[in-house]
PDB file of C-alpha atoms in Angstrom:
ATOM      1  CA  MET A   1      32.498   4.720 -14.501  1.00 41.00           C
ATOM      2  CA  VAL A   2      31.820   2.937 -17.807  1.00 40.00           C
ATOM      3  CA  GLU A   3      31.030  -0.265 -15.907  1.00 46.00           C
ATOM      4  CA  ARG A   4      28.572   1.657 -13.707  1.00 38.00           C
ATOM      5  CA  LYS A   5      26.759   3.119 -16.747  1.00 38.00           C
ATOM      6  CA  GLN A   6      26.548  -0.313 -18.361  1.00 40.00           C
ATOM      7  CA  ARG A   7      25.156  -1.757 -15.145  1.00 38.00           C
ATOM      8  CA  ALA A   8      22.632   1.112 -14.935  1.00 36.00           C
ATOM      9  CA  ARG A   9      21.431   0.377 -18.478  1.00 35.00           C
ATOM     10  CA  ARG A  10      21.222  -3.354 -17.746  1.00 35.00           C
ATOM     11  CA  VAL A  11      19.388  -2.842 -14.437  1.00 35.00           C
ATOM     12  CA  GLY A  12      17.165  -0.138 -15.940  1.00 35.00           C
ATOM     13  CA  ALA A  13      15.809  -2.637 -18.437  1.00 34.00           C
ATOM     14  CA  THR A  14      14.595  -5.042 -15.753  1.00 39.00           C
ATOM     15  CA  GLY A  15      11.636  -5.143 -13.411  1.00 43.00           C
ATOM     16  CA  PRO A  16       8.066  -3.909 -13.718  1.00 46.00           C
ATOM     17  CA  GLN A  17       8.906  -0.553 -12.109  1.00 49.00           C
ATOM     18  CA  GLY A  18      11.812   0.311 -14.380  1.00 51.00           C
ATOM     19  CA  GLY A  19      15.359   1.049 -13.522  1.00 54.00           C
ATOM     20  CA  ALA A  20      15.367   3.529 -10.669  1.00 58.00           C
ATOM     21  CA  ARG A  21      14.378   1.135  -7.882  1.00 59.00           C
ATOM     22  CA  ALA A  22      16.317  -1.786  -9.356  1.00 61.00           C
ATOM     23  CA  LEU A  23      19.382   0.442  -9.668  1.00 57.00           C
ATOM     24  CA  ALA A  24      18.929   1.657  -6.082  1.00 67.00           C
ATOM     25  CA  ALA A  25      18.924  -1.951  -4.849  1.00 68.00           C
ATOM     26  CA  GLU A  26      22.046  -2.774  -6.843  1.00 71.00           C
ATOM     27  CA  GLU A  27      23.784   0.417  -5.702  1.00 70.00           C
ATOM     28  CA  ALA A  28      23.019  -0.478  -2.074  1.00 69.00           C
ATOM     29  CA  ASP A  29      24.847  -3.765  -2.647  1.00 73.00           C
ATOM     30  CA  LEU A  30      28.003  -1.781  -3.492  1.00 78.00           C
ATOM     31  CA  PHE A  31      28.132  -0.076  -0.088  1.00 78.00           C
ATOM     32  CA  ASP A  32      28.993  -1.284   3.379  1.00 85.00           C
ATOM     33  CA  LEU A  33      25.713  -0.503   5.122  1.00 82.00           C
ATOM     34  CA  GLY A  34      27.389  -0.446   8.509  1.00 88.00           C
ATOM     35  CA  GLY A  35      25.178  -3.162   9.909  1.00 90.00           C
ATOM     36  CA  LEU A  36      21.885  -1.643   8.755  1.00 90.00           C
ATOM     37  CA  GLU A  37      21.239  -4.741   6.657  1.00 88.00           C
ATOM     38  CA  THR A  38      20.929  -6.735   9.892  1.00 91.00           C
ATOM     39  CA  THR A  39      18.475  -4.376  11.613  1.00 94.00           C
ATOM     40  CA  THR A  40      14.778  -5.148  11.511  1.00 95.00           C
ATOM     41  CA  GLY A  41      13.596  -1.597  10.964  1.00 94.00           C
ATOM     42  CA  TYR A  42      15.927  -0.884   8.046  1.00 94.00           C
ATOM     43  CA  VAL A  43      15.202  -4.136   6.231  1.00 95.00           C
ATOM     44  CA  MET A  44      11.443  -3.837   6.773  1.00 96.00           C
ATOM     45  CA  ARG A  45      11.478  -0.237   5.554  1.00 95.00           C
ATOM     46  CA  ARG A  46      13.372  -1.230   2.387  1.00 94.00           C
ATOM     47  CA  ALA A  47      10.901  -4.085   1.833  1.00 95.00           C
ATOM     48  CA  GLN A  48       7.984  -1.694   2.388  1.00 95.00           C
ATOM     49  CA  MET A  49       9.457   0.765  -0.114  1.00 95.00           C
ATOM     50  CA  ALA A  50       9.825  -2.016  -2.686  1.00 95.00           C
ATOM     51  CA  ILE A  51       6.272  -3.251  -2.097  1.00 96.00           C
ATOM     52  CA  PHE A  52       4.850   0.286  -2.296  1.00 95.00           C
ATOM     53  CA  GLY A  53       6.812   0.984  -5.480  1.00 95.00           C
ATOM     54  CA  ASP A  54       5.400  -2.185  -6.999  1.00 96.00           C
ATOM     55  CA  PHE A  55       1.920  -1.234  -5.754  1.00 97.00           C
ATOM     56  CA  LEU A  56       2.119   2.235  -7.318  1.00 96.00           C
ATOM     57  CA  ALA A  57       3.172   0.763 -10.671  1.00 96.00           C
ATOM     58  CA  ARG A  58       0.363  -1.817 -10.609  1.00 96.00           C
ATOM     59  CA  PHE A  59      -2.291   0.680  -9.482  1.00 97.00           C
ATOM     60  CA  ALA A  60      -1.217   3.623 -11.669  1.00 96.00           C
ATOM     61  CA  GLU A  61      -3.984   3.133 -14.229  1.00 96.00           C
ATOM     62  CA  LEU A  62      -6.516   2.969 -11.384  1.00 97.00           C
ATOM     63  CA  ASP A  63      -5.147   6.202  -9.877  1.00 97.00           C
ATOM     64  CA  LEU A  64      -5.164   4.691  -6.368  1.00 97.00           C
ATOM     65  CA  LYS A  65      -2.613   5.093  -3.609  1.00 96.00           C
ATOM     66  CA  PRO A  66      -2.160   2.464  -0.873  1.00 96.00           C
ATOM     67  CA  ALA A  67      -4.153   4.415   1.746  1.00 97.00           C
ATOM     68  CA  GLN A  68      -7.012   4.975  -0.721  1.00 98.00           C
ATOM     69  CA  PHE A  69      -7.134   1.268  -1.583  1.00 98.00           C
ATOM     70  CA  ALA A  70      -7.103   0.325   2.109  1.00 98.00           C
ATOM     71  CA  THR A  71      -9.894   2.810   2.789  1.00 98.00           C
ATOM     72  CA  LEU A  72     -12.057   1.417  -0.017  1.00 98.00           C
ATOM     73  CA  GLN A  73     -11.423  -2.094   1.348  1.00 98.00           C
ATOM     74  CA  LEU A  74     -12.521  -1.119   4.868  1.00 97.00           C
ATOM     75  CA  ILE A  75     -15.584   0.784   3.686  1.00 98.00           C
ATOM     76  CA  ALA A  76     -16.672  -2.208   1.584  1.00 98.00           C
ATOM     77  CA  ALA A  77     -16.145  -4.579   4.513  1.00 97.00           C
ATOM     78  CA  ASN A  78     -17.878  -2.250   6.998  1.00 96.00           C
ATOM     79  CA  PRO A  79     -20.581  -0.333   5.110  1.00 93.00           C
ATOM     80  CA  GLY A  80     -22.212   2.431   7.104  1.00 92.00           C
ATOM     81  CA  GLN A  81     -19.400   2.615   9.675  1.00 93.00           C
ATOM     82  CA  ASN A  82     -18.532   6.149  10.761  1.00 91.00           C
ATOM     83  CA  GLN A  83     -15.550   7.872   9.217  1.00 92.00           C
ATOM     84  CA  SER A  84     -13.698   8.307  12.525  1.00 92.00           C
ATOM     85  CA  ALA A  85     -13.788   4.564  13.197  1.00 94.00           C
ATOM     86  CA  ILE A  86     -12.526   3.741   9.703  1.00 96.00           C
ATOM     87  CA  GLY A  87      -9.670   6.239   9.975  1.00 95.00           C
ATOM     88  CA  ALA A  88      -8.736   4.924  13.421  1.00 95.00           C
ATOM     89  CA  ALA A  89      -8.812   1.296  12.227  1.00 96.00           C
ATOM     90  CA  LEU A  90      -6.351   2.216   9.468  1.00 96.00           C
ATOM     91  CA  GLY A  91      -4.148   4.235  11.817  1.00 95.00           C
ATOM     92  CA  ILE A  92      -4.660   7.426   9.794  1.00 96.00           C
ATOM     93  CA  LEU A  93      -4.780  10.715  11.696  1.00 95.00           C
ATOM     94  CA  ARG A  94      -8.196  12.379  11.598  1.00 93.00           C
ATOM     95  CA  PRO A  95      -7.217  15.446   9.499  1.00 93.00           C
ATOM     96  CA  ASN A  96      -5.407  13.229   6.983  1.00 96.00           C
ATOM     97  CA  PHE A  97      -8.333  10.822   6.790  1.00 96.00           C
ATOM     98  CA  VAL A  98     -10.827  13.637   6.209  1.00 95.00           C
ATOM     99  CA  ALA A  99      -8.715  14.843   3.248  1.00 97.00           C
ATOM    100  CA  LEU A 100      -8.430  11.279   1.918  1.00 97.00           C
ATOM    101  CA  LEU A 101     -12.183  10.761   2.181  1.00 97.00           C
ATOM    102  CA  ASP A 102     -12.826  14.174   0.582  1.00 97.00           C
ATOM    103  CA  GLU A 103     -10.799  12.998  -2.425  1.00 98.00           C
ATOM    104  CA  LEU A 104     -12.677   9.673  -2.654  1.00 98.00           C
ATOM    105  CA  GLU A 105     -15.959  11.589  -2.512  1.00 98.00           C
ATOM    106  CA  ARG A 106     -14.785  14.089  -5.133  1.00 98.00           C
ATOM    107  CA  ARG A 107     -13.989  11.161  -7.437  1.00 98.00           C
ATOM    108  CA  GLY A 108     -17.452   9.693  -6.821  1.00 98.00           C
ATOM    109  CA  LEU A 109     -16.082   6.541  -5.136  1.00 98.00           C
ATOM    110  CA  ALA A 110     -17.486   6.993  -1.612  1.00 98.00           C
ATOM    111  CA  ARG A 111     -20.179   9.016   0.075  1.00 96.00           C
ATOM    112  CA  ARG A 112     -20.802  10.272   3.588  1.00 94.00           C
ATOM    113  CA  GLU A 113     -24.286  10.394   4.995  1.00 89.00           C
ATOM    114  CA  LYS A 114     -25.586  11.418   8.378  1.00 83.00           C
ATOM    115  CA  SER A 115     -25.564   8.369  10.634  1.00 73.00           C
ATOM    116  CA  ASP A 116     -28.924   7.007  11.740  1.00 73.00           C
ATOM    117  CA  ALA A 117     -27.412   6.021  15.090  1.00 72.00           C
ATOM    118  CA  ASP A 118     -25.639   9.339  15.760  1.00 72.00           C
ATOM    119  CA  ARG A 119     -26.639  12.417  13.734  1.00 72.00           C
ATOM    120  CA  ARG A 120     -23.309  14.082  14.660  1.00 75.00           C
ATOM    121  CA  SER A 121     -21.264  11.500  12.765  1.00 79.00           C
ATOM    122  CA  HIS A 122     -21.110  10.416   9.143  1.00 85.00           C
ATOM    123  CA  ALA A 123     -21.670   6.893   7.911  1.00 91.00           C
ATOM    124  CA  VAL A 124     -19.493   6.034   4.909  1.00 96.00           C
ATOM    125  CA  THR A 125     -20.453   3.811   1.992  1.00 96.00           C
ATOM    126  CA  LEU A 126     -19.065   3.059  -1.437  1.00 98.00           C
ATOM    127  CA  THR A 127     -20.829   4.273  -4.545  1.00 98.00           C
ATOM    128  CA  ASP A 128     -21.370   1.958  -7.502  1.00 98.00           C
ATOM    129  CA  ALA A 129     -18.274   3.516  -9.088  1.00 98.00           C
ATOM    130  CA  GLY A 130     -16.347   2.831  -5.878  1.00 98.00           C
ATOM    131  CA  GLN A 131     -17.476  -0.811  -5.863  1.00 98.00           C
ATOM    132  CA  SER A 132     -16.448  -1.185  -9.490  1.00 98.00           C
ATOM    133  CA  LEU A 133     -13.018   0.387  -8.997  1.00 98.00           C
ATOM    134  CA  LEU A 134     -12.461  -1.712  -5.881  1.00 98.00           C
ATOM    135  CA  GLN A 135     -13.098  -4.912  -7.851  1.00 98.00           C
ATOM    136  CA  ARG A 136     -10.428  -3.892 -10.373  1.00 98.00           C
ATOM    137  CA  ALA A 137      -8.085  -2.867  -7.561  1.00 98.00           C
ATOM    138  CA  ARG A 138      -8.532  -6.212  -5.821  1.00 98.00           C
ATOM    139  CA  ALA A 139      -7.424  -7.936  -9.015  1.00 98.00           C
ATOM    140  CA  ALA A 140      -4.294  -5.757  -9.139  1.00 97.00           C
ATOM    141  CA  GLN A 141      -3.627  -6.481  -5.460  1.00 97.00           C
ATOM    142  CA  ALA A 142      -4.077 -10.225  -6.003  1.00 98.00           C
ATOM    143  CA  ALA A 143      -1.496 -10.059  -8.793  1.00 97.00           C
ATOM    144  CA  GLN A 144       0.916  -8.303  -6.438  1.00 97.00           C
ATOM    145  CA  GLU A 145       0.357 -10.937  -3.751  1.00 97.00           C
ATOM    146  CA  GLN A 146       1.006 -13.636  -6.351  1.00 97.00           C
ATOM    147  CA  ARG A 147       4.312 -11.980  -7.245  1.00 97.00           C
ATOM    148  CA  ILE A 148       5.268 -11.911  -3.565  1.00 97.00           C
ATOM    149  CA  ARG A 149       4.369 -15.633  -3.319  1.00 97.00           C
ATOM    150  CA  GLU A 150       6.675 -16.299  -6.276  1.00 97.00           C
ATOM    151  CA  ILE A 151       9.522 -14.497  -4.519  1.00 97.00           C
ATOM    152  CA  LEU A 152       9.011 -15.891  -1.006  1.00 97.00           C
ATOM    153  CA  GLY A 153       6.882 -19.003  -1.333  1.00 97.00           C
ATOM    154  CA  GLU A 154       3.515 -19.284   0.400  1.00 97.00           C
ATOM    155  CA  GLU A 155       4.811 -20.541   3.737  1.00 98.00           C
ATOM    156  CA  ALA A 156       7.374 -17.750   4.049  1.00 97.00           C
ATOM    157  CA  ARG A 157       4.789 -15.148   2.974  1.00 97.00           C
ATOM    158  CA  GLU A 158       2.398 -16.333   5.683  1.00 98.00           C
ATOM    159  CA  SER A 159       5.230 -16.297   8.227  1.00 97.00           C
ATOM    160  CA  LEU A 160       6.213 -12.777   7.172  1.00 97.00           C
ATOM    161  CA  ILE A 161       2.634 -11.583   7.668  1.00 97.00           C
ATOM    162  CA  ALA A 162       2.331 -13.305  11.052  1.00 97.00           C
ATOM    163  CA  LEU A 163       5.685 -12.000  12.321  1.00 97.00           C
ATOM    164  CA  SER A 164       5.076  -8.479  11.012  1.00 96.00           C
ATOM    165  CA  THR A 165       1.632  -8.430  12.646  1.00 96.00           C
ATOM    166  CA  ARG A 166       3.196  -9.588  15.900  1.00 97.00           C
ATOM    167  CA  LEU A 167       5.735  -6.744  15.751  1.00 95.00           C
ATOM    168  CA  TRP A 168       3.091  -4.166  14.812  1.00 93.00           C
ATOM    169  CA  ARG A 169       0.809  -5.153  17.689  1.00 94.00           C
ATOM    170  CA  GLY A 170       3.632  -5.707  20.152  1.00 95.00           C
ATOM    171  CA  LEU A 171       5.212  -2.317  19.557  1.00 94.00           C
ATOM    172  CA  SER A 172       1.948  -0.334  19.315  1.00 89.00           C
TER     173      SER A 172
END
């Protein structure tokens, strides 16, 4: 028990996210995972949790969650696109996307306007505040990608993206 507490203190002092996630990774190493460590879904989910934890720490001062950042990215890349198309492109269910967009609008980051092409739908654009926050968020995201490059190397990172995309599209 004393050794475990010492390890918790040592692990808690490392990493940009603090001790909880680092301790969880070390604790997992103490268990026989029954083969889970060799299954694609389990390993990818643990990697996703680690990446999201790192994302949340890096984006905390911006008050952005991953889905909000992705939405700002798509709106910036596709200004004037209707909200249903943006939600569908991100794989976010319509009711969830409406709530997400409501929050971005409430914060003054995005706006919906009646579409010129179809008055029944809403075209979505970023506000100046949304553009500004997105620029800061892109810098935080670039720093995260750099950290991933340091861990994996560029070639492995590109392979991971290509293989993950292949799985995503192949299983969808």
